[in-house]
Amino acid sequence: MVYYKMITPMRSVWKRHAYIELSLRQLFCTILVYCAPINPLELFYKFEDDMTEDYISIQKFTRDGARQVLLQALNAELESMGKNLHDFQLSHLLTSDSTTRVIPKEVQDEMNLPISEDDLRSPALLNAEQAIAYEEILDAVLNRKAKSFFIDGPGGTGKTFLYQALLAQVRSQHLIALATASSGVAASILPNGRTAHSRFKIPINVDGKLCCSISKQSSLAALIKQAILIIWDEASMAKKETIEALDWLLRDLAENDILFGGKVVVLGGDFRQVLPVIPKGTKIDCMNASLVRSYIWQSLIKFKLKENMRAKTDPAFSRYILQVGNGLEEENEVGEIKLPSSLILEPNTQVPPLEQLIQFVFPSFDLHRLDPLSLTNSVILTPKNQAVDEINEVMIGKFPGKEHTYLSFDETSDPTQQGLYIDFLNSVTPQGMPSHRLNLKKNSPILLLRNINPSQGLCNGTRLICKEFRSHLIVAQIAVGERKGATVFIPRIPLQLNDPQHYPVQFTCRQFPIRACFAMTINKAQGQTLAIVGIYLPEAVFAHGQLYVALSRATTAAKIRVHLGQSENPMLSSYCTKNIVYKELLEEANCL
């Protein structure tokens, strides 16, 4: 019954969204994949008329014809999510004539992607460093040379711009180029970008040798086999096992033993940025968690981008950021560096530091009333999720409008433990999970915490704007990337925790997979440029590259303000803070 309540309210927004039937079809598939309804066939029959109205009223199909077109559309959508109609006992509804497709929909879609005029013009706007890499990579692609590359450059040197030029040139010839990134935020910036985990079905948990969960007979396998260029941005963030998994997948699909199956693969990143999380006490072993000691790294052709395009209007700030990223700023006796006084919020006895930071980043919510999407160009960055939640709660309270609250239903895996632990489960928020109490307002920004439908831009890390609230559904607008402005439906889904090390009581949380994102962790902000940045450091950063990432998100020093906590030595300057850099890694990766 709960799934009927998800779909039924959409009739009330029917006339406001011309493509409501398409959105309903996508929502139906999302429910099948993530909510495991007991009777998918009954759900299909109940909403078949709603999902086929455009086929009948606009395209003039008969009822039977509309059903077959609907089933093919649902199957294509499910395939993009790694499933098909057979998995939900719906394949028997297809007639024999409609079960075969000469070219899988995923392949057709990639071959016919729209390309913006700006991207088509981008090759002519490359700087000298970018142009050298562009020409050699494009030569390998067009002449089918088995070469792989790594684009190395500090934040702001135009790695994404280079990727966009390559993608536009290849796709303009109706060839397939796959754009992926390690994080959802970075993927959303690339044209038709996906996270590498969702595109190649790489398992999240690393436990020995990883294998991608792709059948050789699937439409996804057909898509990957036809791709002549694969781009993986922020590869320096990925554990080497995940990139090795892609290598093994491509070799298996190509049935050869050439690196990446002989395909042209472009990896890119910045080893000054945040690296894969490693156990405490294994600082030097961080190298083994990245690319630099893998067999793949030795085979890559490397290009260095040095000219900072993001901070071109503030070269002094650009040089300072690079010094921070390289770990070359002078440290005091307790291992802290001194930040420029122009970046620091001056103490004000009348206004608390967090309130000062909020006023700098969000001076007036009235400015965003006419264009709510502009709100996502400003953000407060902080190292830990706890501070993120605290800031978001403060911001929701300040944001104009009526507050909507959603409580999760937390259910223990062992039913006999439900009564014992329900209060405890409601009080914790494991990493990557939504809060038990979710407070939202219309036009407030949110962050997606799961790969709901990557083919439609709904990846882990996608930023959205809340538009309407229903009991079991949130209507939202994508806020960034090529699908900016698109209306999507976010359902409440079951989210299973599998972390026995930190949570001995395993449970499932039924909640919307989102969180407010006036603030976000520094790690989540990698790969994007922001208009205004506040950096909240009541405690110092704790990981390699975090301070560098936070400082390098804006284009000029004037667009950044930092709140620092108390120095480890109160006698030292209040402008000092920790800057963690693994110089050994930068030297081995030849970044210094």
XYZ file of C-alpha atoms in Angstrom:
592
model
C 0.000 0.000 0.000
C 2.857 2.414 0.764
C 4.001 2.252 -2.881
C 0.545 3.322 -4.073
C 0.910 6.357 -1.820
C 4.211 7.214 -3.502
C 2.762 7.241 -7.022
C -0.848 8.393 -6.521
C -0.041 11.968 -5.333
C 1.775 12.617 -8.592
C -1.588 12.984 -10.322
C -1.932 16.297 -8.497
C 1.165 17.681 -10.239
C 0.150 16.240 -13.611
C -0.514 19.530 -15.381
C 2.536 21.250 -13.930
C 5.017 18.748 -15.389
C 4.586 17.979 -19.085
C 6.716 14.853 -18.823
C 4.921 13.396 -15.800
C 4.479 9.984 -17.448
C 8.236 9.695 -17.985
C 8.852 10.629 -14.356
C 6.246 8.082 -13.225
C 7.971 5.367 -15.249
C 11.281 6.268 -13.645
C 9.686 6.308 -10.192
C 8.067 2.916 -10.834
C 11.475 1.428 -11.679
C 13.055 3.048 -8.631
C 10.406 1.438 -6.412
C 11.011 -1.967 -8.014
C 14.780 -1.782 -7.522
C 15.015 -0.189 -4.075
C 11.755 -0.898 -2.261
C 11.183 -4.582 -3.143
C 7.359 -4.490 -3.428
C 5.703 -7.823 -2.625
C 3.580 -7.865 -5.795
C 5.205 -5.940 -8.700
C 2.544 -7.201 -11.144
C -0.300 -5.742 -9.078
C 1.585 -2.432 -8.842
C 2.077 -2.448 -12.625
C -1.624 -3.042 -13.343
C -2.701 -0.334 -10.892
C -0.626 2.404 -12.561
C -0.373 1.157 -16.138
C -2.903 3.716 -17.399
C -1.047 6.594 -15.716
C 2.300 5.500 -17.178
C 0.953 5.112 -20.737
C -1.282 8.174 -21.087
C 1.251 10.024 -23.300
C 1.639 6.957 -25.547
C -2.124 6.799 -26.114
C -3.141 10.482 -26.164
C -0.094 11.918 -27.967
C 1.525 9.075 -29.907
C -1.862 7.397 -30.663
C -0.887 3.851 -29.714
C -3.600 1.293 -29.057
C -3.907 0.095 -25.483
C -2.044 -3.149 -26.274
C 0.590 -1.270 -28.258
C 1.042 1.233 -25.448
C 1.569 -1.612 -22.981
C 4.364 -3.096 -25.103
C 6.069 0.278 -25.547
C 5.738 0.853 -21.789
C 7.271 -2.525 -20.971
C 10.190 -1.880 -23.314
C 10.727 1.546 -21.726
C 10.603 0.046 -18.233
C 13.018 -2.703 -19.209
C 15.467 -0.162 -20.669
C 15.229 1.933 -17.509
C 15.750 -1.127 -15.318
C 18.745 -2.208 -17.406
C 20.374 1.167 -16.770
C 19.961 0.364 -13.056
C 21.426 -3.139 -13.428
C 18.099 -5.023 -13.499
C 15.439 -6.089 -16.027
C 11.764 -7.068 -16.185
C 12.595 -10.719 -15.602
C 13.953 -9.876 -12.126
C 10.454 -8.695 -11.124
C 8.365 -11.364 -12.866
C 7.080 -8.915 -15.496
C 8.830 -10.235 -18.606
C 5.907 -12.553 -19.491
C 3.857 -9.472 -20.397
C 6.145 -8.738 -23.364
C 5.168 -10.215 -26.710
C 7.810 -12.060 -28.708
C 7.995 -9.218 -31.246
C 8.949 -6.674 -28.614
C 11.562 -8.629 -26.666
C 14.454 -7.939 -29.002
C 16.238 -4.677 -29.698
C 18.931 -4.503 -32.356
C 20.743 -1.764 -30.450
C 20.320 -1.569 -26.647
C 18.752 1.678 -25.433
C 21.825 2.521 -23.348
C 23.968 2.359 -26.487
C 21.470 4.410 -28.515
C 21.288 7.069 -25.811
C 25.062 7.412 -25.542
C 25.488 7.608 -29.324
C 22.927 10.395 -29.589
C 23.778 12.580 -26.620
C 23.119 16.284 -27.167
C 26.313 18.353 -27.111
C 26.272 21.970 -26.000
C 27.666 24.692 -28.229
C 30.082 25.686 -25.458
C 31.526 22.162 -25.330
C 31.875 22.041 -29.118
C 33.860 25.294 -28.993
C 36.029 24.196 -26.061
C 38.880 22.561 -28.098
C 39.731 25.953 -29.587
C 39.942 27.481 -26.091
C 42.422 25.024 -24.563
C 45.644 26.477 -23.197
C 49.020 25.119 -24.356
C 49.277 22.395 -21.676
C 45.713 21.211 -22.229
C 46.126 21.225 -26.036
C 49.163 18.902 -25.897
C 47.222 16.338 -23.848
C 44.100 16.788 -26.000
C 45.918 16.095 -29.284
C 47.716 12.967 -28.077
C 44.625 11.489 -26.404
C 42.407 12.228 -29.402
C 44.978 10.672 -31.739
C 44.918 7.480 -29.651
C 41.109 7.453 -29.673
C 40.582 8.040 -33.387
C 43.357 5.673 -34.437
C 42.367 2.989 -31.910
C 45.753 2.942 -30.160
C 45.972 1.000 -26.910
C 47.080 3.856 -24.667
C 46.109 5.004 -21.191
C 46.733 8.398 -19.637
C 46.797 10.275 -16.348
C 45.956 14.000 -16.186
C 47.676 15.447 -13.131
C 46.975 18.989 -12.026
C 46.153 21.079 -8.949
C 42.556 22.163 -8.446
C 41.564 24.820 -10.956
C 44.007 23.904 -13.735
C 41.213 22.939 -16.124
C 41.131 19.138 -15.964
C 37.332 19.149 -16.294
C 37.503 21.585 -19.210
C 39.897 19.217 -20.993
C 37.556 16.268 -20.379
C 34.622 18.250 -21.791
C 36.588 19.046 -24.948
C 37.485 15.373 -25.464
C 33.941 14.164 -24.798
C 32.437 16.737 -27.173
C 34.823 15.879 -30.005
C 34.304 12.114 -29.719
C 30.532 12.276 -29.214
C 30.078 14.736 -32.085
C 31.134 11.857 -34.357
C 28.415 9.614 -32.807
C 31.050 7.539 -31.052
C 30.716 6.419 -27.446
C 32.752 8.096 -24.717
C 31.929 7.262 -21.092
C 32.424 9.971 -18.469
C 32.856 8.861 -14.863
C 34.257 10.195 -11.601
C 35.014 8.846 -8.140
C 32.476 11.135 -6.456
C 28.917 12.036 -7.350
C 29.631 15.764 -7.183
C 32.515 15.486 -9.650
C 30.455 13.179 -11.900
C 27.563 15.659 -12.041
C 29.863 18.277 -13.583
C 30.801 16.039 -16.539
C 28.379 15.801 -19.510
C 26.338 12.627 -18.893
C 28.702 11.796 -16.046
C 28.209 8.856 -13.689
C 30.105 7.649 -10.662
C 32.572 4.938 -11.630
C 30.980 2.597 -9.086
C 27.539 2.928 -10.660
C 28.720 2.878 -14.287
C 30.944 -0.212 -13.945
C 29.105 -1.881 -11.037
C 32.195 -1.867 -8.845
C 31.465 -3.128 -5.313
C 31.697 -0.463 -2.631
C 33.384 -2.627 -0.009
C 36.990 -3.550 -0.749
C 37.789 -7.101 0.332
C 40.600 -8.589 -1.693
C 40.212 -8.760 -5.465
C 37.198 -6.830 -6.751
C 35.026 -7.939 -9.654
C 32.513 -5.768 -11.481
C 28.999 -7.215 -11.406
C 28.268 -7.099 -15.139
C 27.006 -9.948 -17.294
C 28.637 -10.257 -20.719
C 25.154 -10.525 -22.252
C 23.813 -7.348 -20.632
C 23.144 -4.063 -22.380
C 25.688 -2.411 -20.087
C 28.363 -4.839 -21.309
C 27.408 -3.960 -24.901
C 27.757 -0.259 -24.079
C 31.185 -0.662 -22.491
C 32.456 -2.824 -25.356
C 31.467 -0.139 -27.878
C 33.016 2.724 -25.899
C 36.238 3.997 -27.472
C 37.075 6.432 -24.667
C 36.621 6.140 -20.906
C 37.320 9.083 -18.592
C 37.615 8.632 -14.808
C 37.972 11.939 -12.977
C 39.195 12.192 -9.374
C 40.872 8.788 -9.806
C 43.386 9.771 -7.134
C 40.516 9.481 -4.627
C 39.843 5.869 -5.590
C 41.407 2.831 -4.002
C 43.689 1.117 -6.475
C 41.575 -2.039 -6.230
C 38.633 -0.271 -7.863
C 40.705 0.839 -10.860
C 42.192 -2.637 -11.122
C 38.619 -3.948 -11.172
C 37.929 -1.800 -14.245
C 41.098 -3.148 -15.874
C 39.993 -6.747 -15.304
C 36.469 -5.984 -16.552
C 37.703 -4.436 -19.805
C 40.178 -7.278 -20.401
C 37.380 -9.797 -19.852
C 34.960 -8.027 -22.219
C 37.652 -7.586 -24.898
C 38.920 -11.146 -24.347
C 42.549 -10.079 -24.357
C 45.285 -9.421 -21.823
C 46.075 -5.799 -22.725
C 45.848 -3.060 -20.096
C 42.210 -1.875 -19.973
C 41.425 -4.293 -22.801
C 43.231 -2.015 -25.264
C 40.756 0.849 -24.757
C 41.814 4.467 -24.366
C 41.317 5.257 -20.680
C 41.975 8.705 -19.234
C 42.401 8.869 -15.470
C 42.725 12.236 -13.798
C 43.147 13.756 -10.383
C 45.238 15.652 -7.906
C 47.179 13.765 -5.242
C 47.200 16.917 -3.117
C 43.481 16.371 -2.549
C 41.854 14.016 -0.063
C 42.974 10.414 -0.544
C 41.281 7.088 0.253
C 40.559 6.592 3.944
C 43.145 4.323 5.562
C 43.491 2.828 9.063
C 45.032 5.093 11.678
C 48.771 4.629 12.077
C 49.479 3.603 8.471
C 50.448 6.998 7.080
C 53.101 5.791 4.666
C 50.870 2.921 3.515
C 48.550 5.527 2.040
C 50.669 5.061 -1.091
C 49.502 1.471 -1.329
C 45.866 2.645 -1.138
C 46.269 4.859 -4.206
C 47.574 4.390 -7.725
C 51.219 5.225 -7.319
C 52.512 1.741 -6.517
C 50.173 -0.217 -8.762
C 51.048 -1.899 -12.048
C 48.553 0.440 -13.727
C 50.428 3.583 -12.681
C 53.625 2.391 -14.370
C 51.843 2.057 -17.727
C 50.113 5.437 -17.812
C 51.245 8.337 -19.989
C 51.254 11.352 -17.668
C 50.393 14.948 -18.471
C 50.851 17.794 -15.989
C 48.582 20.833 -15.962
C 50.104 23.712 -14.010
C 48.348 26.910 -15.123
C 45.585 27.689 -12.623
C 42.522 28.836 -14.568
C 40.135 28.953 -11.594
C 42.150 31.526 -9.613
C 43.553 33.403 -12.606
C 42.248 36.724 -11.296
C 44.103 36.221 -7.987
C 47.550 34.757 -8.809
C 48.956 35.377 -5.319
C 46.134 33.335 -3.790
C 46.703 30.625 -6.411
C 50.386 30.374 -5.460
C 49.515 30.241 -1.764
C 47.013 27.406 -2.282
C 49.638 25.388 -4.169
C 52.117 25.916 -1.327
C 49.488 24.566 1.091
C 48.753 21.588 -1.160
C 52.428 20.733 -1.507
C 53.003 21.008 2.246
C 55.618 23.735 1.754
C 54.120 26.415 4.004
C 56.288 27.029 7.071
C 55.047 25.325 10.241
C 55.273 26.551 13.835
C 56.487 24.517 16.796
C 53.245 22.499 17.030
C 53.075 21.716 13.312
C 50.580 24.414 12.286
C 50.707 26.836 9.347
C 49.626 30.457 9.394
C 46.690 31.469 7.192
C 46.552 34.961 5.645
C 44.761 37.357 7.982
C 42.469 38.390 5.104
C 40.871 34.925 5.153
C 40.127 34.809 8.879
C 36.889 35.952 10.479
C 37.837 38.611 13.001
C 36.571 37.976 16.565
C 33.318 39.759 17.345
C 31.990 39.673 20.873
C 28.504 40.583 19.637
C 28.171 37.846 16.975
C 29.141 34.145 17.432
C 31.717 32.845 14.889
C 29.303 30.474 13.171
C 26.747 33.264 12.779
C 29.462 35.466 11.225
C 30.317 32.717 8.763
C 26.660 32.207 7.850
C 26.222 35.924 7.220
C 29.243 35.919 4.902
C 28.160 32.858 2.879
C 24.393 33.515 2.895
C 23.996 37.300 3.341
C 20.321 37.292 2.303
C 17.934 34.464 1.483
C 15.791 36.983 -0.387
C 18.415 36.968 -3.151
C 17.621 33.322 -3.825
C 13.815 33.574 -3.969
C 13.743 34.211 -7.725
C 16.501 31.677 -8.453
C 16.647 28.950 -5.774
C 19.243 27.008 -7.816
C 21.757 29.799 -7.176
C 21.764 28.784 -3.504
C 23.979 25.807 -4.328
C 26.804 28.115 -5.453
C 27.470 28.996 -1.812
C 28.357 26.500 0.906
C 30.005 26.073 4.293
C 32.691 23.372 4.369
C 33.801 21.513 7.485
C 35.764 18.280 8.085
C 33.222 16.204 10.045
C 29.620 15.116 9.507
C 28.628 16.104 13.045
C 29.411 19.764 12.346
C 27.649 19.500 8.961
C 24.450 18.337 10.668
C 24.653 21.095 13.285
C 25.100 23.823 10.663
C 22.313 22.463 8.468
C 19.909 22.444 11.414
C 20.737 26.086 12.167
C 20.311 27.019 8.511
C 16.958 25.260 8.130
C 15.745 27.243 11.133
C 16.793 30.493 9.454
C 15.493 29.591 5.996
C 12.092 31.135 5.188
C 9.023 28.954 4.794
C 7.109 26.145 6.449
C 9.186 23.325 7.885
C 8.430 19.718 6.893
C 9.675 16.942 9.136
C 10.145 13.294 8.133
C 10.920 10.644 10.754
C 12.633 7.433 9.714
C 11.417 3.971 10.622
C 14.398 2.015 11.955
C 13.963 -1.750 12.038
C 16.499 -4.168 13.536
C 17.589 -7.127 11.396
C 16.683 -9.371 14.330
C 13.000 -8.641 15.163
C 13.521 -9.689 18.802
C 15.890 -6.708 19.280
C 13.453 -4.072 18.014
C 12.020 -3.092 21.378
C 15.440 -3.037 23.036
C 17.264 -0.786 20.597
C 14.693 1.409 18.832
C 15.533 4.532 20.877
C 19.249 3.978 20.322
C 18.802 3.516 16.563
C 16.770 6.710 16.322
C 19.600 8.612 18.019
C 22.484 7.594 15.712
C 23.328 8.665 12.170
C 25.896 6.296 10.631
C 28.135 7.725 7.928
C 26.357 7.894 4.576
C 22.905 7.447 6.144
C 20.146 10.087 6.517
C 19.121 11.412 9.907
C 16.225 9.914 11.835
C 14.655 13.388 11.923
C 14.834 15.110 8.549
C 13.807 18.795 8.565
C 13.329 20.493 5.182
C 11.729 23.577 3.621
C 10.639 24.452 0.107
C 13.591 25.696 -2.003
C 16.130 24.457 0.547
C 19.182 22.635 -0.910
C 19.645 18.905 -0.329
C 22.306 16.298 -1.114
C 21.481 12.809 -2.415
C 23.127 10.001 -0.402
C 22.547 7.057 -2.759
C 22.763 6.171 -6.448
C 19.004 6.168 -7.069
C 18.938 6.447 -10.861
C 22.364 7.415 -12.259
C 21.103 7.495 -15.866
C 18.836 10.398 -14.851
C 21.519 12.216 -12.872
C 20.442 10.913 -9.452
C 23.850 9.839 -8.121
C 25.315 9.800 -4.649
C 26.426 13.410 -4.155
C 23.941 15.062 -6.543
C 22.685 18.383 -5.196
C 19.002 19.238 -5.532
C 16.427 21.830 -4.464
C 13.260 20.785 -2.605
C 10.069 21.782 -4.433
C 7.149 19.779 -2.967
C 6.635 17.462 0.001
C 4.415 14.365 0.134
C 4.117 11.661 2.764
C 6.221 9.154 0.839
C 7.732 11.282 -1.905
C 9.696 14.510 -2.354
C 9.556 16.460 -5.628
C 12.939 18.080 -6.263
C 14.943 19.904 -8.920
C 18.475 18.941 -9.927
C 20.691 21.907 -9.050
C 23.958 21.244 -10.905
C 25.331 19.686 -14.064
C 23.801 19.194 -17.483
C 20.436 18.157 -15.981
C 20.205 21.338 -13.917
C 16.556 22.318 -13.512
C 15.143 18.848 -14.236
C 12.281 17.780 -11.952
C 12.744 14.417 -10.216
C 10.917 12.356 -7.611
C 12.789 11.081 -4.549
C 11.047 8.159 -2.795
C 11.454 7.009 0.774
C 13.468 3.787 0.526
C 14.881 1.141 2.901
C 18.597 1.700 3.600
C 20.444 -1.196 5.165
C 23.403 -0.664 7.466
C 26.167 -3.252 7.172
C 28.862 -2.111 9.583
C 29.202 -4.668 12.393
C 32.527 -3.175 13.493
C 30.968 0.136 14.591
C 27.304 -0.909 14.973
C 26.877 -4.407 16.421
C 23.094 -4.032 16.089
C 22.366 -4.197 12.359
C 19.242 -2.439 11.128
C 17.353 -1.025 8.158
C 16.444 2.652 8.043
C 13.414 3.567 5.910
C 13.948 7.215 5.052
C 14.537 9.612 2.164
C 18.206 9.154 1.107
C 19.020 12.854 1.423
C 20.372 15.460 3.807
C 20.253 19.244 3.791
C 23.366 20.776 2.220
C 23.816 24.369 3.256
C 26.967 22.779 4.635
C 28.884 19.715 3.474
C 32.071 17.894 4.356
C 35.274 19.045 2.685
C 35.643 15.593 1.128
C 32.271 15.933 -0.634
C 33.273 19.281 -2.156
C 36.128 17.911 -4.264
C 35.910 18.655 -7.969
C 33.672 21.724 -7.930
C 34.038 25.491 -8.130
C 31.905 27.585 -5.787
C 31.000 31.269 -5.734
C 31.299 31.806 -1.966
C 32.929 29.443 0.545
C 32.897 29.443 4.320
C 35.334 27.084 6.056
C 34.305 26.059 9.569
C 37.172 24.569 11.580
C 36.219 24.393 15.264
C 38.632 21.442 15.157
C 41.586 21.129 12.795
C 41.449 19.051 9.615
C 42.386 15.405 10.146
C 43.262 14.050 6.683
C 45.746 14.643 3.885
C 44.700 17.447 1.560
C 41.568 18.617 3.396
C 42.756 22.182 4.004
C 43.992 22.432 0.417
C 40.655 21.225 -0.978
C 38.666 23.650 1.174
C 40.787 26.669 0.232
C 40.831 25.850 -3.482
C 37.055 25.721 -4.058
C 36.696 29.480 -4.705
C 38.256 31.619 -7.415
C 39.663 34.417 -5.224
C 40.662 34.986 -1.623
C 37.861 37.561 -1.322
C 35.285 34.764 -1.710
C 36.555 32.729 1.263
C 36.325 33.176 5.017
C 37.626 30.777 7.662
C 36.600 30.228 11.263
C 39.378 28.582 13.275
C 39.162 26.885 16.636
C 41.700 27.395 19.398
C 45.326 26.643 18.450
C 47.023 23.762 20.267
C 49.238 26.420 21.808
C 47.110 29.400 22.979
C 50.225 31.582 23.027
C 50.607 31.247 19.258
C 48.775 33.197 16.556
C 45.034 32.683 16.255
C 45.576 32.469 12.484
C 47.287 29.065 12.727
C 45.867 25.634 11.956
C 46.947 22.115 11.003
C 47.755 21.252 7.394
C 48.188 17.505 6.843
C 50.218 16.598 3.752
C 51.894 13.278 2.912
C 54.939 14.623 1.094
C 56.234 11.089 0.525
C 53.230 10.375 -1.664
C 53.554 13.628 -3.621
C 57.217 12.894 -4.273
C 56.522 9.350 -5.418
C 53.691 10.542 -7.662
C 56.091 13.213 -8.972
C 53.729 16.028 -8.006
C 56.311 18.288 -6.334
